[in-house]
Structure formats: C-alpha cells, structure tokens
CSV table of N, CA and C in Angstrom, one decimal:
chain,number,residue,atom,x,y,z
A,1,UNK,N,92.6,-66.2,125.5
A,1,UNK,CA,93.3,-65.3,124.6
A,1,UNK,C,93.6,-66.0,123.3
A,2,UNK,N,94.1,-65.1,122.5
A,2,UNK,CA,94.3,-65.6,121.0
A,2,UNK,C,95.4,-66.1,121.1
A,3,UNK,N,95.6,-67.1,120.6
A,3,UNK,CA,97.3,-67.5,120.2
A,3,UNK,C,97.7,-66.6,118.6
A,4,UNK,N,99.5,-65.6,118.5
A,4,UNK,CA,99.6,-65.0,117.3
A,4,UNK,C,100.4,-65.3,117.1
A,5,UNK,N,101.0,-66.4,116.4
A,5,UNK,CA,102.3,-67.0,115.3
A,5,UNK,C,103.4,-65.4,115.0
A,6,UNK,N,104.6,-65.8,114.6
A,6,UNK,CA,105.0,-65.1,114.3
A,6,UNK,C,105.3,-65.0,112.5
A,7,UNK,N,104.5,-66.4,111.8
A,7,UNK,CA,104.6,-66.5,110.4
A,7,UNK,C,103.9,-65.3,110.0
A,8,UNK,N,103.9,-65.2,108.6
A,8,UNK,CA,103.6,-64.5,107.7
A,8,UNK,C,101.7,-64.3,107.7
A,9,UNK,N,101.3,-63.3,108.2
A,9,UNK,CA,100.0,-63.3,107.9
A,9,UNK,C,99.3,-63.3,107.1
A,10,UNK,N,98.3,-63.9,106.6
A,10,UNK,CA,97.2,-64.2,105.3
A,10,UNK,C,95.8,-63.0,105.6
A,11,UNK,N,95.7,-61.7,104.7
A,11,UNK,CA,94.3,-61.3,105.1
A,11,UNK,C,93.3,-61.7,105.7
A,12,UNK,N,92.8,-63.3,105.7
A,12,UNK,CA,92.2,-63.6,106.4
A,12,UNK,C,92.2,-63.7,107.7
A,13,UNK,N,93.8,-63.9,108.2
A,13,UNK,CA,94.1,-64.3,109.6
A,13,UNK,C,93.5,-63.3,111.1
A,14,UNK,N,93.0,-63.9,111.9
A,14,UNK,CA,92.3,-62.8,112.8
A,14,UNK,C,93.3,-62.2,113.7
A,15,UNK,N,94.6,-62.6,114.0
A,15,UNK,CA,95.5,-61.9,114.5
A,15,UNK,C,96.3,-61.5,113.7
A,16,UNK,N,97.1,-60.7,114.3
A,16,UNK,CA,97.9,-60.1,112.2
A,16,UNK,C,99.0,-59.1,113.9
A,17,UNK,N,100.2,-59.3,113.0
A,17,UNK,CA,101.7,-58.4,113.5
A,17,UNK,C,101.2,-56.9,112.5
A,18,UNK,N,101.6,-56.4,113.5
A,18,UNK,CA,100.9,-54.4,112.8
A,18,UNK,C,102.0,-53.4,112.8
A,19,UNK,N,103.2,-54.7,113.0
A,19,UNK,CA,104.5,-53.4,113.2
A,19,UNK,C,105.2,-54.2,114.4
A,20,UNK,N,106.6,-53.1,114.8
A,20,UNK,CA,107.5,-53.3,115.5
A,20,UNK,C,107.1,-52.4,116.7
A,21,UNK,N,107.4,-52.4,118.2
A,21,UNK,CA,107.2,-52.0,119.1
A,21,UNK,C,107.7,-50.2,118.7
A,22,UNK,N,108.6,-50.4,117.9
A,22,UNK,CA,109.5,-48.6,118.5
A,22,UNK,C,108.8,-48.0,117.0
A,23,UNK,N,108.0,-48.6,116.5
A,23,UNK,CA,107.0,-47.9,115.4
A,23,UNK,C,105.5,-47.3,116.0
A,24,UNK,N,105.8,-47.3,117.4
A,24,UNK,CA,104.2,-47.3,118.1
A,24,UNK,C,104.7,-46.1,119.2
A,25,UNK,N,105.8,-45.6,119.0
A,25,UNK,CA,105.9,-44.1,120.0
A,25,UNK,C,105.0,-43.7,121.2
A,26,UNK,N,105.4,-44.2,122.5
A,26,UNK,CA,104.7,-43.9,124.0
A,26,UNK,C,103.7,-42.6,123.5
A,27,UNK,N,103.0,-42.0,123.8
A,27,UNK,CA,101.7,-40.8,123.6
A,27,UNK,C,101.8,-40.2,122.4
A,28,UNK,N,101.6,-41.0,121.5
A,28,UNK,CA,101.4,-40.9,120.0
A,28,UNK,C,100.6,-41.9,119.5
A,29,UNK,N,99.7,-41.2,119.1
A,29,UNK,CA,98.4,-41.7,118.5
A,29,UNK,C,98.8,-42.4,117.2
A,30,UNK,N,98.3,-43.2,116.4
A,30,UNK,CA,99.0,-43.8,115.1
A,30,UNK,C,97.6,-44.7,114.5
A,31,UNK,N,97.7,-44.5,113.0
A,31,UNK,CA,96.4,-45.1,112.3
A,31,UNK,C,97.4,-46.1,111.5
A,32,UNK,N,96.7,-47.4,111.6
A,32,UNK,CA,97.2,-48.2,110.8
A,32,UNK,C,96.3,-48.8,110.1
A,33,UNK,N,96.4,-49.5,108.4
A,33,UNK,CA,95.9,-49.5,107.6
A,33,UNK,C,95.7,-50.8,107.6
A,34,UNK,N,95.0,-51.9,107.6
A,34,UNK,CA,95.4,-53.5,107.6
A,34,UNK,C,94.3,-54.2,106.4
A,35,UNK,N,94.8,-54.9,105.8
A,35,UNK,CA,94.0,-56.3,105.0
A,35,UNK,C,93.3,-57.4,105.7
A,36,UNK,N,91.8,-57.0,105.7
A,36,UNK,CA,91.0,-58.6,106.7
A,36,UNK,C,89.9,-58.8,105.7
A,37,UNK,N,90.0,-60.3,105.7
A,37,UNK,CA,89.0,-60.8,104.7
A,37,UNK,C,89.1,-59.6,103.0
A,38,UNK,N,88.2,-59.6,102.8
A,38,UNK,CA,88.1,-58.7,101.2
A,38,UNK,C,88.6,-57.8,101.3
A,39,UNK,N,88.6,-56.6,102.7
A,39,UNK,CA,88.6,-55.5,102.9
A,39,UNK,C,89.4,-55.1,103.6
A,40,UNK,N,89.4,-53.8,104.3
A,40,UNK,CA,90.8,-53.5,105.3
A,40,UNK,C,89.9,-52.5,106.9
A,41,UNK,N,90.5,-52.7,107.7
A,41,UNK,CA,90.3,-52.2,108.6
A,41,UNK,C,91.4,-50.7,109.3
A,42,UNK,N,90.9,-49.8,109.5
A,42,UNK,CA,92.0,-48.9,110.1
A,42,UNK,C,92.1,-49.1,111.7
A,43,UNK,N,92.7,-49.4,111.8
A,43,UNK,CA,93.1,-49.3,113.7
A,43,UNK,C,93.6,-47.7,113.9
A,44,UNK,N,93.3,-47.4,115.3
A,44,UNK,CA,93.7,-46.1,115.9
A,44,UNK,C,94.3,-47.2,117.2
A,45,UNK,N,95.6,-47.2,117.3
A,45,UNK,CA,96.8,-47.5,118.3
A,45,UNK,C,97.3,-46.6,119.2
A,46,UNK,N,97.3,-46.6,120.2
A,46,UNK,CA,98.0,-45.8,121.0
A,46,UNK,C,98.6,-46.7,122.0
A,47,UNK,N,100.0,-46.1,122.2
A,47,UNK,CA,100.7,-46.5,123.3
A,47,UNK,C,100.9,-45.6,124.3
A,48,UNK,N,100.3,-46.2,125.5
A,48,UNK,CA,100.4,-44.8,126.6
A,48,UNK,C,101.8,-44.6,127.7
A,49,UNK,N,102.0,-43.8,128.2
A,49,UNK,CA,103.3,-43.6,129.1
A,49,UNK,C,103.9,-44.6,129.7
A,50,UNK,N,102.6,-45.6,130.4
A,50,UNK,CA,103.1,-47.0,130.9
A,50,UNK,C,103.2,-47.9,130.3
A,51,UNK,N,103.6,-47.7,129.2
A,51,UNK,CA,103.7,-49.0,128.1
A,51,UNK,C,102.7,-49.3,127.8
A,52,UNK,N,101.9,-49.6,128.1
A,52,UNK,CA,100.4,-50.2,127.5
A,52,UNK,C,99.8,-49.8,126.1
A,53,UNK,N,99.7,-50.7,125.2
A,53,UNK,CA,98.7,-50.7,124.0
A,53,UNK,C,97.7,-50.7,124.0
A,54,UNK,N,96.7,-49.9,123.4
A,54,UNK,CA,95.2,-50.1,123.2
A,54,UNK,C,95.0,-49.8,121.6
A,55,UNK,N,93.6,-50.3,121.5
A,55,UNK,CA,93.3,-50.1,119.8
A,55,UNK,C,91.7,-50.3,119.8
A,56,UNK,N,91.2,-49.4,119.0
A,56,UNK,CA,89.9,-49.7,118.4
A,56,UNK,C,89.9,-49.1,117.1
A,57,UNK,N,89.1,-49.1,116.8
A,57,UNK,CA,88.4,-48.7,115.4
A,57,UNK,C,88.7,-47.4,114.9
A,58,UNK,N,89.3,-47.2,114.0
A,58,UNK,CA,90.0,-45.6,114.0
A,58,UNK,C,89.1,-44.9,113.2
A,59,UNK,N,87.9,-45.2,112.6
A,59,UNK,CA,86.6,-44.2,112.1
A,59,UNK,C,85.8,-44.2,112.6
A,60,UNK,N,85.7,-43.3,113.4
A,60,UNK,CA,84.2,-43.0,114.3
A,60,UNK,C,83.1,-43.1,113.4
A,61,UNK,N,81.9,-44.4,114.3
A,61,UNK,CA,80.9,-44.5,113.9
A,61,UNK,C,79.7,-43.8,113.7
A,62,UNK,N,79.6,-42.5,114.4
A,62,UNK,CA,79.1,-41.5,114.6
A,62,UNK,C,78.6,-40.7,112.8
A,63,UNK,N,80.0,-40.3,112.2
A,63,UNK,CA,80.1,-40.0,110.9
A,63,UNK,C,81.0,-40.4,110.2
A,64,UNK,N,81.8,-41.4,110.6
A,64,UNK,CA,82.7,-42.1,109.9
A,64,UNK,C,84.0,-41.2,109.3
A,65,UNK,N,84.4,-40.3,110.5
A,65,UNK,CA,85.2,-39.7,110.6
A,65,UNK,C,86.5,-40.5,110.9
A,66,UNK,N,87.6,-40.0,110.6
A,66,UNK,CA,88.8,-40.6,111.0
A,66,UNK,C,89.5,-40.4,112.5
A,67,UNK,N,89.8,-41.1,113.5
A,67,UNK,CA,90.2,-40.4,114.8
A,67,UNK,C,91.4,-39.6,114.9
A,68,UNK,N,92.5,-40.7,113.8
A,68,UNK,CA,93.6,-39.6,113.4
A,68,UNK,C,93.8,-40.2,112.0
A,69,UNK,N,94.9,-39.7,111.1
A,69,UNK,CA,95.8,-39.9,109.8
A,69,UNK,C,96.9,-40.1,109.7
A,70,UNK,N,97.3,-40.6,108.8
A,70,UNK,CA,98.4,-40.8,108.5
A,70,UNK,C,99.3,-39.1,108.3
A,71,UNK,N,100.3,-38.4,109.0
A,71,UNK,CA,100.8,-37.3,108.4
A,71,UNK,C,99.9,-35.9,109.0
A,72,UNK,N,98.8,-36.5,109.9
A,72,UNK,CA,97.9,-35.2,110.7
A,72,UNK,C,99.3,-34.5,111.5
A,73,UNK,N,99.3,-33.4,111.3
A,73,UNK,CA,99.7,-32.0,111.9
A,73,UNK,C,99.5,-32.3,113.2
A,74,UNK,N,100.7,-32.5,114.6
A,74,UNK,CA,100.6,-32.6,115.8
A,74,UNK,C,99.9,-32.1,116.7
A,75,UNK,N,99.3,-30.9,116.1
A,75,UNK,CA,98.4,-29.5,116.6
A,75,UNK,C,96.7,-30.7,116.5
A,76,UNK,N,96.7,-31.1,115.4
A,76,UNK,CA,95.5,-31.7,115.1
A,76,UNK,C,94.7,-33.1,115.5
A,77,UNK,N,95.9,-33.3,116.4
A,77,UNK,CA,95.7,-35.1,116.8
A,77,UNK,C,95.0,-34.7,117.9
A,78,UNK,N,94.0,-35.9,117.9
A,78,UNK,CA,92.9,-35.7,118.9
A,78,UNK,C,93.5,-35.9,120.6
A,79,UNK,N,92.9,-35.3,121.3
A,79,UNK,CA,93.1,-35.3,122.7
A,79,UNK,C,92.9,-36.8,123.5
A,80,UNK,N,94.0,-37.2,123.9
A,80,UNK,CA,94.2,-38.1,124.9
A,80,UNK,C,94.0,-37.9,126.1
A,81,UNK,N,93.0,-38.6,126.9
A,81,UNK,CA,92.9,-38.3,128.3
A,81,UNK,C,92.8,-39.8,129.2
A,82,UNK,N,93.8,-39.5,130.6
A,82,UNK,CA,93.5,-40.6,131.1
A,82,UNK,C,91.6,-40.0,132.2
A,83,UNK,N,91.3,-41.5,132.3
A,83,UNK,CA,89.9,-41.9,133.4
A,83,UNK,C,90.3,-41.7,134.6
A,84,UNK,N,91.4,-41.4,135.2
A,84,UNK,CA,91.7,-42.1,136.2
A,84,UNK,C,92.0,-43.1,136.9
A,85,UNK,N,91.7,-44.0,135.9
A,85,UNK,CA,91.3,-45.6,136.3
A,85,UNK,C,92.6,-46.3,135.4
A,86,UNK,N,93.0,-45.7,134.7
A,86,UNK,CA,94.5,-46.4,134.0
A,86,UNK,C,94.5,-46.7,132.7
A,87,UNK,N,92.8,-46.2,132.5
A,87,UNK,CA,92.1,-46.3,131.2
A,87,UNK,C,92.7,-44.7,130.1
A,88,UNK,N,92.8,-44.8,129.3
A,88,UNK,CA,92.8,-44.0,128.4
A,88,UNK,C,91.7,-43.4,127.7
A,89,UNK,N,91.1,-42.4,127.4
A,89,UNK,CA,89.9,-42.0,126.3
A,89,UNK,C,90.6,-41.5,125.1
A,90,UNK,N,89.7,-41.2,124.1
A,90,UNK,CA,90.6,-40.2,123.1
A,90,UNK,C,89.0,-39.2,122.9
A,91,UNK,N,89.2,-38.0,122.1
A,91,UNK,CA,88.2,-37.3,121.8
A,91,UNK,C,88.2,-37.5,120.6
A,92,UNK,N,86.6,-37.5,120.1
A,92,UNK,CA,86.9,-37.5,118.5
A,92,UNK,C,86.9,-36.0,117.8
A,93,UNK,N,87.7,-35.8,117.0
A,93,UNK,CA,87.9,-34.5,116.5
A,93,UNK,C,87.2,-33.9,115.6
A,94,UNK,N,85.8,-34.3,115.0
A,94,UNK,CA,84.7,-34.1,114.8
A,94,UNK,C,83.7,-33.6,116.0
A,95,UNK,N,83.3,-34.4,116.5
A,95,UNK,CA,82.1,-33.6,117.7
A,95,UNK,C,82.5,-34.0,119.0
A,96,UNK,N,83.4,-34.0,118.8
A,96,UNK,CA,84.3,-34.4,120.7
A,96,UNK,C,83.4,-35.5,121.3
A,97,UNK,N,83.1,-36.3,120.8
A,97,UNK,CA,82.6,-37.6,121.7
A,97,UNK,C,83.8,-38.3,122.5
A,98,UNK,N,83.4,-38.6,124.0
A,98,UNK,CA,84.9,-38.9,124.3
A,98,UNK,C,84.7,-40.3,124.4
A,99,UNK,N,85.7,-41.2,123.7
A,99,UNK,CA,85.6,-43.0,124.0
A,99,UNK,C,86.6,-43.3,124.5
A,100,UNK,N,86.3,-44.4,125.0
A,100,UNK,CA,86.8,-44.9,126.3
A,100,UNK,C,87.8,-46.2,125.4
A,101,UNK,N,88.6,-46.3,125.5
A,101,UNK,CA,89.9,-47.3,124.6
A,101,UNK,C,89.4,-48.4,125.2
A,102,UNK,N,89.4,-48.8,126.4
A,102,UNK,CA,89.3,-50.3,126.9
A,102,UNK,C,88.3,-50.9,126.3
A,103,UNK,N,87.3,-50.7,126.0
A,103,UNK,CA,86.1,-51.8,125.3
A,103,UNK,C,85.5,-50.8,124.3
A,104,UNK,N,85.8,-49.5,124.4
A,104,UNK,CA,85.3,-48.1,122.8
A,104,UNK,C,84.0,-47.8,123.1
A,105,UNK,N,83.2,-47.9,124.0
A,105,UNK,CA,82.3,-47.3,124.7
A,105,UNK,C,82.3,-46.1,124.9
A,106,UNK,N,81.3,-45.4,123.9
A,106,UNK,CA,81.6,-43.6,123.9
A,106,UNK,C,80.4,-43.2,125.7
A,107,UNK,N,81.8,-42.6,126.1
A,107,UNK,CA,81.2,-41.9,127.7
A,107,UNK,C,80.5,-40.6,127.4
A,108,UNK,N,81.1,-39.6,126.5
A,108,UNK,CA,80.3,-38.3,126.6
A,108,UNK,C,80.3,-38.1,125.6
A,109,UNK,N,79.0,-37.3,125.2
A,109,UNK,CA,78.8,-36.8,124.0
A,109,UNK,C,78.1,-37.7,122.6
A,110,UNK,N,77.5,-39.3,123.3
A,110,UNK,CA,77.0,-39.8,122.7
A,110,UNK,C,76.8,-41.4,123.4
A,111,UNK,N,76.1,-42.6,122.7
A,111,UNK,CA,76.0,-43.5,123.5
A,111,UNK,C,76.3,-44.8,122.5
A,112,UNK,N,77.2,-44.7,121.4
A,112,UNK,CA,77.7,-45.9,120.7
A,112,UNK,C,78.7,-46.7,121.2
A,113,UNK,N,79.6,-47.9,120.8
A,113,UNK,CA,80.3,-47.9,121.0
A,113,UNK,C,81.3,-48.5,119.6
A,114,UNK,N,82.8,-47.7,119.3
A,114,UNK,CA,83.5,-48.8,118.5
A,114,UNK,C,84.3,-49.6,118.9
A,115,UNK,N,84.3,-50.6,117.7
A,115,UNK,CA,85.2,-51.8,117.9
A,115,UNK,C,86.4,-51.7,118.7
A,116,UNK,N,86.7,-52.4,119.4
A,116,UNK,CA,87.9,-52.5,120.2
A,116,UNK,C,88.6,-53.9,120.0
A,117,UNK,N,90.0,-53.9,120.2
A,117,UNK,CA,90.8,-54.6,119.8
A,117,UNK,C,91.5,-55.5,120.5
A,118,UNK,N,92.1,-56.4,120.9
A,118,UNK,CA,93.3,-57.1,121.6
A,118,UNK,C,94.6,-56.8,121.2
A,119,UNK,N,95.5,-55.7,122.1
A,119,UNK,CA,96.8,-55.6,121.5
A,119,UNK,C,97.9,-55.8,122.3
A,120,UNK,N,98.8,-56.5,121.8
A,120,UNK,CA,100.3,-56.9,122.7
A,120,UNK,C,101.4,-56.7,121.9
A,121,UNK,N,102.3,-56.7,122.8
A,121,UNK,CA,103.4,-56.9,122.1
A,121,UNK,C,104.2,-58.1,122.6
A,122,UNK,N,105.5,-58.8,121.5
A,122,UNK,CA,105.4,-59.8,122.3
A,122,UNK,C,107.3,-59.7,121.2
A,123,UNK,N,108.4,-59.9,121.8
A,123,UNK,CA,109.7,-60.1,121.1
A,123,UNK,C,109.8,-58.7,119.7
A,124,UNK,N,109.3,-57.6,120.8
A,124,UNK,CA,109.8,-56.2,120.0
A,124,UNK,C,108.8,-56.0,119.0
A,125,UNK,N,107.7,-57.0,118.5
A,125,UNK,CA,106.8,-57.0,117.2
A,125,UNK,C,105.6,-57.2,118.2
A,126,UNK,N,104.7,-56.2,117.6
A,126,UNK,CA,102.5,-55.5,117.9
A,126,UNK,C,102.4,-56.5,117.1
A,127,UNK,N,101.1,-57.1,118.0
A,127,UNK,CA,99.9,-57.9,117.4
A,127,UNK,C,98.8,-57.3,118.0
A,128,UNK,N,97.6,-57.6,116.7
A,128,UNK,CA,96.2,-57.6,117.3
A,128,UNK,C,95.6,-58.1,116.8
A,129,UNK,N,94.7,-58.8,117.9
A,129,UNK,CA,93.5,-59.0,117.3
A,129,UNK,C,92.3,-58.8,116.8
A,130,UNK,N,92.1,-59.2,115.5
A,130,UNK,CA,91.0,-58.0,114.3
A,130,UNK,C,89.8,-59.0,115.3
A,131,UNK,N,89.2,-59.6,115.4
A,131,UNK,CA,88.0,-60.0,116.2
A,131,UNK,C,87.6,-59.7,117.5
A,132,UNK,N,88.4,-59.0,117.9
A,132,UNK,CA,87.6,-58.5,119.4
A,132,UNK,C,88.8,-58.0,120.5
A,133,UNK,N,88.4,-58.2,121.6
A,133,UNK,CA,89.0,-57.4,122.5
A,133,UNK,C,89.9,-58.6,123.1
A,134,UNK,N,89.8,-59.7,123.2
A,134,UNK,CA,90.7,-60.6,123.9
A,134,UNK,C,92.2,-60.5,123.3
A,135,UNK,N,93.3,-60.0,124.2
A,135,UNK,CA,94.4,-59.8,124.4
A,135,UNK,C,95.1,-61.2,123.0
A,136,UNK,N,96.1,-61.1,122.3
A,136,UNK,CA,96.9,-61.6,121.6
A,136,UNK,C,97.8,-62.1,122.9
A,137,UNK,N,98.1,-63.6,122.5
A,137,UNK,CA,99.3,-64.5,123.3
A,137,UNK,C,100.4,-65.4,122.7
C-alpha cells in the first residue's frame, strides 16, 4: 500500500488528502476536483452505508460524460447499486453502463473499464491514491 503523510500536498504528489471524512456523506455520491502533475483529475467518491470509500474516475470513458457534479439536483445523481458481494456499482447517467467501483470495470452495457482509485480514511481526513487502486496507509 501507499504510505500518505499528512503534510501539505504538491500536485505532483500521488497520494493527495481530498477532504475531511464528514465532507463525504454515507450514500452520497460526490465529484472532486484535484491538481496532478500539469492537470487535474475528477474523482467520483462515494461512501457507502458501511463506511467504506470507493473512487474512480468521475468522466465516463465511453463519452466523457460526468458520473455526477458538483450542485446535480438529488433527482439526477446516478443510481447506486450494491452486487451483492459488498461491492457497489454506479450507473452512468448517459447510457446506463453499470461499473463496478472496486477495480471500474464496466459489467453491463459495455466492456471498458475506468480508472479506479485507493481510498481511506485515516484521523477524520480522505486520502487517495491518484495512481491506482492500492489502498492509502
């Protein structure tokens, strides 16, 4: 796993703090905006009922649609569904492809997958990891 300081992150840094735990609301979907390298990345975060964080790539690669926004109307946020398996999916609100949070492997309605992330929490403050799926420590 990554080790994630609590200092001040530099855009380039591959783990980065994305907020406070009570800024990430249990089944509320949330887009966050971040600085990596030159450019910025949007995460799509969700925290599900059992505490658990997940994150992948908040623009669907499909059409480079947004999964949610900043200020989307509650009516309009995309559908959360658990697998049964403890996994979460989300639908994309464009052409309903449904992906799978744990690695962003779209199960229906297509066969891409997006980026997925490493997220924890750790002394009330979210980290993630912008390089991949290995958990922040």
């Amino acid at each position: 796993s990554l080790f994630c300081s609590g200092a001040m992150a530099k855009p380039e840094d591959k783990c980065r703090e994305i907020g406070s735990l009570a800024e990430f609301p249990q089944e509320t979907p949330k887009c966050i905006i971040v600085p990596f390298g030159i450019g910025k990345k949007q995460l799509f975060v969700y925290h599900d009922k059992v505490g658990k964080l997940w994150c992948i790539d908040n623009v669907c690669r499909h059409r480079d649609y947004p999964l949610v926004e900043d200020g989307m109307d509650p009516e309009e946020m995309p559908d959360i569904e658990d697998t049964g398996k403890g996994v979460p999916t989300v639908r994309c609100p464009m052409h309903d492809a449904l992906i799978r949070m744990s690695d962003g492997q779209v199960i229906e309605c297509g066969s891409w997958k997006q980026d997925a992330f490493g997220i924890a929490s750790f002394g009330g403050k979210v980290f993630v990891n912008l390089t991949g799926a290995d958990a922040p420590a």
